[in-house]
């Protein structure tokens, strides 16, 4: 009797669960179709501009010093003084020069005496040649010591700084200002009538750059003033780290209003061309791949198309990979996948 009751109770429970499942299961599963907005990819003309940044530097720069240490006896010009190539800038202590001059005077006297005797036949040609060679070597040594005791300008320029001051001893005195030459020296000379800027050009843009090409340069320190620069040097190799090539541009600076060290922005204007433009918000980046896509509308469904950015103009992007007139999604792009059905808001 007890077993029968349990069996009847179990049957009733199964019937109730079955009825409940049948009541809560819909006849058809409802599918939610995403609502999206679209735009038309359009072909337009545009003037591409390649933009770079860098730091202004002098056309030429040198830290001038001597091959031998010594005390700085005299600085002939103040900072900001323009000097000509060959002018004497610094006089160093001349102890070694004085010694060389004394030796040279003694050898010169020996030579004069031997030369007179040689004319009279009192000494051999070998003796005369020996003294003559000693005098020649002494003259060269004296000239070398004189050069080591003087620092002259190797090019026309401006004295911008003294690394070692008058009265101090010069030994090894490297320039320690970041961004400028670290070469050991006493005085820093720069050529400022022309200034330069070096930019790093990626491989993808390198074929657009050529010698003699003009660019527009602006500096925040000089407000809205712009300058025309010309490409004067292109280094013939790429960095193995950044995959960029160094390109130098020169700017005339007769008024000296551009200073080395100024941050500058460079705009290289390219020839006018055409491109297929899409809104910035229509481009979808697949995380972790670096690939970019748009979703093209085909009837009531979408197709994912791979695109490549070419140029940006405000909030529009010129791309490769789609045709002119293609209808693309501008909203809901993260709610759809290739082949999704969509509901377009007109």
Coordinates of C-alpha atoms in Angstrom, one line a residue:
X1 CA 0.0 0.0 0.0
X2 CA 2.8 2.4 0.9
X3 CA 4.7 1.6 -2.3
X4 CA 1.5 2.4 -4.4
X5 CA 1.1 5.8 -2.8
X6 CA 4.7 6.7 -3.5
X7 CA 4.4 5.6 -7.2
X8 CA 1.2 7.7 -7.7
X9 CA 2.9 10.7 -6.1
X10 CA 5.9 10.4 -8.4
X11 CA 3.7 10.2 -11.5
X12 CA 1.8 13.3 -10.5
X13 CA 5.1 15.3 -10.0
X14 CA 6.3 14.3 -13.5
X15 CA 3.0 15.3 -15.1
X16 CA 3.2 18.7 -13.3
X17 CA 6.8 19.4 -14.4
X18 CA 6.0 18.5 -18.0
X19 CA 3.1 20.8 -18.1
X20 CA 5.1 23.6 -16.6
X21 CA 7.9 23.3 -19.2
X22 CA 5.4 23.2 -22.0
X23 CA 3.8 26.4 -20.8
X24 CA 7.1 28.4 -20.5
X25 CA 8.7 27.3 -23.8
X26 CA 7.8 29.7 -26.6
X27 CA 6.7 28.3 -29.9
X28 CA 9.3 30.4 -31.6
X29 CA 12.5 31.9 -30.2
X30 CA 12.5 35.7 -30.7
X31 CA 15.7 37.0 -32.6
X32 CA 16.7 40.6 -31.9
X33 CA 17.9 42.3 -35.0
X34 CA 20.4 45.2 -34.4
X35 CA 19.3 48.7 -35.5
X36 CA 22.0 50.6 -37.3
X37 CA 22.7 53.8 -39.3
X38 CA 24.6 54.0 -42.5
X39 CA 26.6 56.4 -44.7
X40 CA 27.9 56.4 -48.3
X41 CA 31.6 56.0 -49.1
X42 CA 32.4 58.9 -51.4
X43 CA 35.3 59.7 -53.7
X44 CA 36.7 63.3 -53.1
X45 CA 39.8 65.3 -54.0
X46 CA 42.2 66.1 -51.1
X47 CA 45.6 67.7 -50.5
X48 CA 47.6 65.2 -48.4
X49 CA 50.0 66.7 -45.8
X50 CA 52.7 64.6 -44.1
X51 CA 53.3 65.9 -40.6
X52 CA 56.5 65.5 -38.5
X53 CA 58.1 67.1 -35.5
X54 CA 61.6 67.7 -34.3
X55 CA 64.1 70.1 -32.7
X56 CA 65.9 73.0 -34.4
X57 CA 69.7 72.8 -34.6
X58 CA 72.4 75.0 -35.9
X59 CA 73.6 74.6 -39.4
X60 CA 77.1 73.8 -38.1
X61 CA 78.2 73.3 -34.5
X62 CA 81.6 72.6 -33.0
X63 CA 83.2 72.5 -29.5
X64 CA 86.7 73.9 -30.1
X65 CA 89.6 72.8 -28.0
X66 CA 93.2 71.8 -28.2
X67 CA 95.0 68.5 -28.6
X68 CA 97.1 69.4 -25.5
X69 CA 95.9 70.5 -22.0
X70 CA 96.7 74.0 -20.8
X71 CA 95.4 77.0 -18.9
X72 CA 93.0 79.3 -20.8
X73 CA 95.1 82.6 -20.9
X74 CA 92.8 84.8 -22.9
X75 CA 89.3 84.7 -24.4
X76 CA 89.2 87.3 -27.2
X77 CA 85.5 87.6 -27.8
X78 CA 82.3 87.6 -25.6
X79 CA 79.4 85.2 -26.0
X80 CA 77.1 86.2 -29.0
X81 CA 80.0 87.6 -30.9
X82 CA 80.1 86.8 -34.7
X83 CA 83.5 85.6 -35.9
X84 CA 85.1 84.8 -39.2
X85 CA 86.8 81.6 -40.1
X86 CA 90.5 81.7 -39.1
X87 CA 90.1 84.3 -36.3
X88 CA 91.9 83.7 -33.0
X89 CA 89.4 83.0 -30.3
X90 CA 91.4 81.5 -27.4
X91 CA 95.0 81.7 -26.2
X92 CA 96.2 78.9 -24.1
X93 CA 99.2 78.8 -21.8
X94 CA 102.4 78.3 -23.9
X95 CA 104.9 76.5 -21.7
X96 CA 105.4 73.8 -24.2
X97 CA 105.5 76.4 -27.0
X98 CA 108.2 78.4 -25.2
X99 CA 110.3 75.3 -24.8
X100 CA 109.9 74.4 -28.5
X101 CA 110.8 77.9 -29.5
X102 CA 113.9 77.9 -27.4
X103 CA 115.0 74.6 -28.9
X104 CA 114.2 75.9 -32.3
X105 CA 116.4 79.0 -31.8
X106 CA 119.3 76.9 -30.7
X107 CA 119.0 74.6 -33.6
X108 CA 118.6 77.5 -36.0
X109 CA 122.0 78.9 -34.7
X110 CA 123.6 75.5 -35.2
X111 CA 122.3 75.3 -38.7
X112 CA 123.5 78.9 -39.6
X113 CA 127.0 78.0 -38.3
X114 CA 127.1 74.6 -40.1
X115 CA 125.8 76.2 -43.3
X116 CA 128.6 78.7 -43.4
X117 CA 131.2 76.0 -42.8
X118 CA 129.6 73.8 -45.5
X119 CA 130.0 76.6 -48.0
X120 CA 133.7 76.8 -47.1
X121 CA 134.0 73.0 -47.3
X122 CA 134.9 72.6 -43.7
X123 CA 132.1 70.1 -42.9
X124 CA 130.8 67.2 -44.9
X125 CA 127.5 67.0 -46.7
X126 CA 126.3 64.4 -44.2
X127 CA 126.9 66.7 -41.3
X128 CA 125.1 69.5 -43.1
X129 CA 122.1 67.3 -44.0
X130 CA 121.9 66.1 -40.4
X131 CA 121.6 69.6 -38.9
X132 CA 119.2 70.7 -41.7
X133 CA 116.9 67.8 -40.9
X134 CA 117.0 68.7 -37.2
X135 CA 116.0 72.3 -38.0
X136 CA 113.1 71.1 -40.3
X137 CA 111.8 68.9 -37.5
X138 CA 112.1 71.7 -34.9
X139 CA 110.3 74.1 -37.2
X140 CA 107.4 71.6 -37.6
X141 CA 107.3 71.0 -33.8
X142 CA 107.2 74.7 -33.1
X143 CA 104.4 75.3 -35.5
X144 CA 102.5 72.4 -34.0
X145 CA 102.9 73.7 -30.5
X146 CA 101.9 77.2 -31.6
X147 CA 98.7 75.7 -33.1
X148 CA 98.0 73.8 -29.9
X149 CA 98.3 77.0 -27.9
X150 CA 95.7 78.8 -30.1
X151 CA 92.1 78.1 -30.9
X152 CA 90.8 79.6 -34.1
X153 CA 87.4 79.5 -35.7
X154 CA 87.1 76.8 -38.4
X155 CA 84.1 78.4 -40.0
X156 CA 82.1 81.7 -39.8
X157 CA 79.8 81.5 -36.8
X158 CA 78.7 82.8 -33.4
X159 CA 80.3 82.1 -30.1
X160 CA 77.3 80.7 -28.0
X161 CA 79.1 79.4 -24.9
X162 CA 82.3 78.9 -23.1
X163 CA 82.8 75.5 -21.6
X164 CA 86.1 76.5 -19.9
X165 CA 86.4 80.0 -18.6
X166 CA 89.4 82.3 -18.8
X167 CA 92.0 81.3 -16.1
X168 CA 90.7 77.8 -15.8
X169 CA 92.8 74.7 -16.9
X170 CA 91.6 72.9 -20.0
X171 CA 92.2 69.2 -20.0
X172 CA 89.2 67.1 -21.0
X173 CA 86.1 69.3 -20.9
X174 CA 83.1 67.7 -22.7
X175 CA 80.0 69.7 -23.4
X176 CA 77.3 68.5 -21.0
X177 CA 74.2 70.2 -22.4
X178 CA 71.7 67.6 -23.7
X179 CA 71.0 67.8 -27.4
X180 CA 74.3 69.5 -28.3
X181 CA 77.8 68.3 -29.1
X182 CA 79.4 66.3 -26.2
X183 CA 82.9 66.7 -27.8
X184 CA 85.6 68.1 -25.4
X185 CA 86.4 71.8 -26.0
X186 CA 86.8 75.3 -24.6
X187 CA 84.3 77.3 -26.6
X188 CA 81.1 76.3 -28.5
X189 CA 80.8 77.8 -32.0
X190 CA 77.5 77.7 -34.0
X191 CA 76.5 78.8 -37.5
X192 CA 73.1 80.4 -37.0
X193 CA 72.4 82.2 -40.3
X194 CA 70.9 78.9 -41.4
X195 CA 69.3 76.4 -39.1
X196 CA 68.2 72.8 -39.6
X197 CA 65.7 70.3 -38.4
X198 CA 65.9 66.6 -38.6
X199 CA 62.8 64.5 -39.0
X200 CA 62.3 60.7 -39.0
X201 CA 60.3 59.6 -42.0
X202 CA 58.6 56.1 -41.9
X203 CA 59.1 53.7 -44.7
X204 CA 55.6 54.1 -46.0
X205 CA 56.1 57.8 -46.6
X206 CA 59.8 57.8 -47.6
X207 CA 59.1 57.6 -51.4
X208 CA 57.3 61.0 -51.1
X209 CA 60.4 62.8 -49.9
X210 CA 63.1 64.2 -52.3
X211 CA 66.0 66.7 -52.2
X212 CA 64.9 70.2 -52.8
X213 CA 61.3 69.6 -51.6
X214 CA 59.7 72.4 -49.7
X215 CA 58.0 72.2 -46.3
X216 CA 56.3 74.5 -43.9
X217 CA 57.8 74.8 -40.4
X218 CA 56.2 76.3 -37.4
X219 CA 57.4 76.8 -33.8
X220 CA 55.2 77.3 -30.7
X221 CA 57.7 79.8 -29.4
X222 CA 57.2 82.1 -32.4
X223 CA 53.4 82.0 -32.5
X224 CA 51.7 81.9 -35.8
X225 CA 54.8 82.7 -37.8
X226 CA 55.7 80.0 -40.4
X227 CA 58.9 79.4 -42.3
X228 CA 59.7 77.6 -45.6
X229 CA 62.2 74.8 -45.3
X230 CA 64.0 72.8 -48.0
X231 CA 65.1 69.2 -47.9
X232 CA 68.9 69.4 -48.0
X233 CA 69.9 65.9 -46.9
X234 CA 68.5 62.4 -46.9
X235 CA 70.5 59.8 -45.0
X236 CA 70.7 56.6 -47.2
X237 CA 69.7 54.0 -44.6
X238 CA 66.8 53.1 -42.2
X239 CA 67.0 52.6 -38.5
X240 CA 66.8 48.9 -37.7
X241 CA 64.8 49.9 -34.5
X242 CA 62.3 52.5 -35.7
X243 CA 62.3 51.7 -39.4
X244 CA 62.6 55.4 -40.2
X245 CA 65.1 57.4 -42.3
X246 CA 66.5 60.7 -41.1
X247 CA 65.8 63.7 -43.4
X248 CA 67.3 67.2 -42.8
X249 CA 65.6 70.4 -43.8
X250 CA 67.3 73.8 -43.8
X251 CA 65.8 77.2 -43.1
X252 CA 67.4 80.6 -43.7
X253 CA 67.7 82.5 -40.5
X254 CA 69.2 85.9 -41.3
X255 CA 67.4 87.7 -38.4
X256 CA 68.4 85.0 -35.9
X257 CA 64.9 84.7 -34.6
X258 CA 65.0 80.8 -34.7
X259 CA 67.1 79.4 -31.9
X260 CA 68.6 76.0 -31.7
X261 CA 66.7 73.8 -29.3
X262 CA 63.2 75.1 -30.3
X263 CA 60.5 72.5 -30.8
X264 CA 59.1 72.6 -34.3
X265 CA 56.4 71.0 -36.4
X266 CA 57.0 70.2 -40.1
X267 CA 54.2 70.0 -42.7
X268 CA 55.2 68.5 -46.1
X269 CA 52.5 69.3 -48.7
X270 CA 51.9 66.5 -51.2
X271 CA 50.3 66.8 -54.7
X272 CA 46.5 66.9 -54.9
X273 CA 44.9 63.4 -55.3
X274 CA 41.6 61.6 -54.9
X275 CA 40.5 59.0 -52.4
X276 CA 37.5 57.1 -51.1
X277 CA 36.4 58.7 -47.8
X278 CA 34.4 57.1 -44.9
X279 CA 33.5 58.5 -41.5
X280 CA 36.0 57.8 -38.7
X281 CA 33.3 56.1 -36.7
X282 CA 32.6 53.5 -39.4
X283 CA 36.0 51.9 -39.0
X284 CA 36.2 48.8 -36.7
X285 CA 39.5 47.7 -35.3
X286 CA 39.8 43.9 -34.6
X287 CA 41.5 43.7 -31.2
X288 CA 44.9 42.1 -31.1
X289 CA 45.3 42.0 -34.9
X290 CA 46.0 45.6 -36.0
X291 CA 43.5 45.0 -38.9
X292 CA 40.7 47.5 -39.6
X293 CA 37.4 46.8 -41.2
X294 CA 34.1 48.4 -42.3
X295 CA 30.7 46.7 -42.6
X296 CA 29.1 47.1 -46.0
X297 CA 25.3 46.9 -46.3
X298 CA 24.1 44.3 -48.8
X299 CA 20.4 44.2 -48.8
X300 CA 19.3 43.5 -45.2
X301 CA 22.7 41.9 -44.3
X302 CA 26.2 43.2 -43.8
X303 CA 29.6 42.1 -45.2
X304 CA 32.9 42.8 -43.4
X305 CA 35.5 44.4 -45.6
X306 CA 39.2 44.9 -44.8
X307 CA 40.4 48.5 -45.3
X308 CA 43.7 50.4 -45.1
X309 CA 43.9 54.0 -43.9
X310 CA 45.5 56.4 -46.4
X311 CA 44.9 59.9 -45.0
X312 CA 42.8 61.7 -42.4
X313 CA 40.8 64.9 -43.1
X314 CA 39.1 66.1 -40.0
X315 CA 36.6 63.3 -39.0
X316 CA 36.8 61.6 -42.5
X317 CA 39.3 59.0 -43.5
X318 CA 40.5 58.1 -47.0
X319 CA 40.8 54.3 -47.2
X320 CA 41.7 51.6 -49.6
X321 CA 39.6 48.4 -49.9
X322 CA 36.1 49.6 -50.8
X323 CA 34.5 51.1 -53.8
X324 CA 33.0 54.5 -54.3
X325 CA 29.3 54.5 -53.4
X326 CA 29.4 51.6 -51.0
X327 CA 26.9 51.9 -48.1
X328 CA 28.6 51.3 -44.8
X329 CA 27.5 51.1 -41.2
X330 CA 28.3 54.0 -38.9
X331 CA 26.6 52.8 -35.8
X332 CA 26.2 49.4 -34.2
X333 CA 29.4 48.1 -35.7
X334 CA 30.3 46.3 -32.5
X335 CA 26.9 44.5 -32.4
X336 CA 27.2 42.8 -35.8
X337 CA 29.4 40.2 -37.5
X338 CA 30.0 39.1 -41.1
X339 CA 26.6 38.1 -42.5
X340 CA 24.5 39.7 -39.7
X341 CA 21.0 40.9 -40.5
X342 CA 20.4 44.5 -39.6
X343 CA 17.6 47.0 -39.4
X344 CA 18.6 50.3 -41.0
X345 CA 17.3 53.6 -39.7
X346 CA 16.5 55.8 -42.7

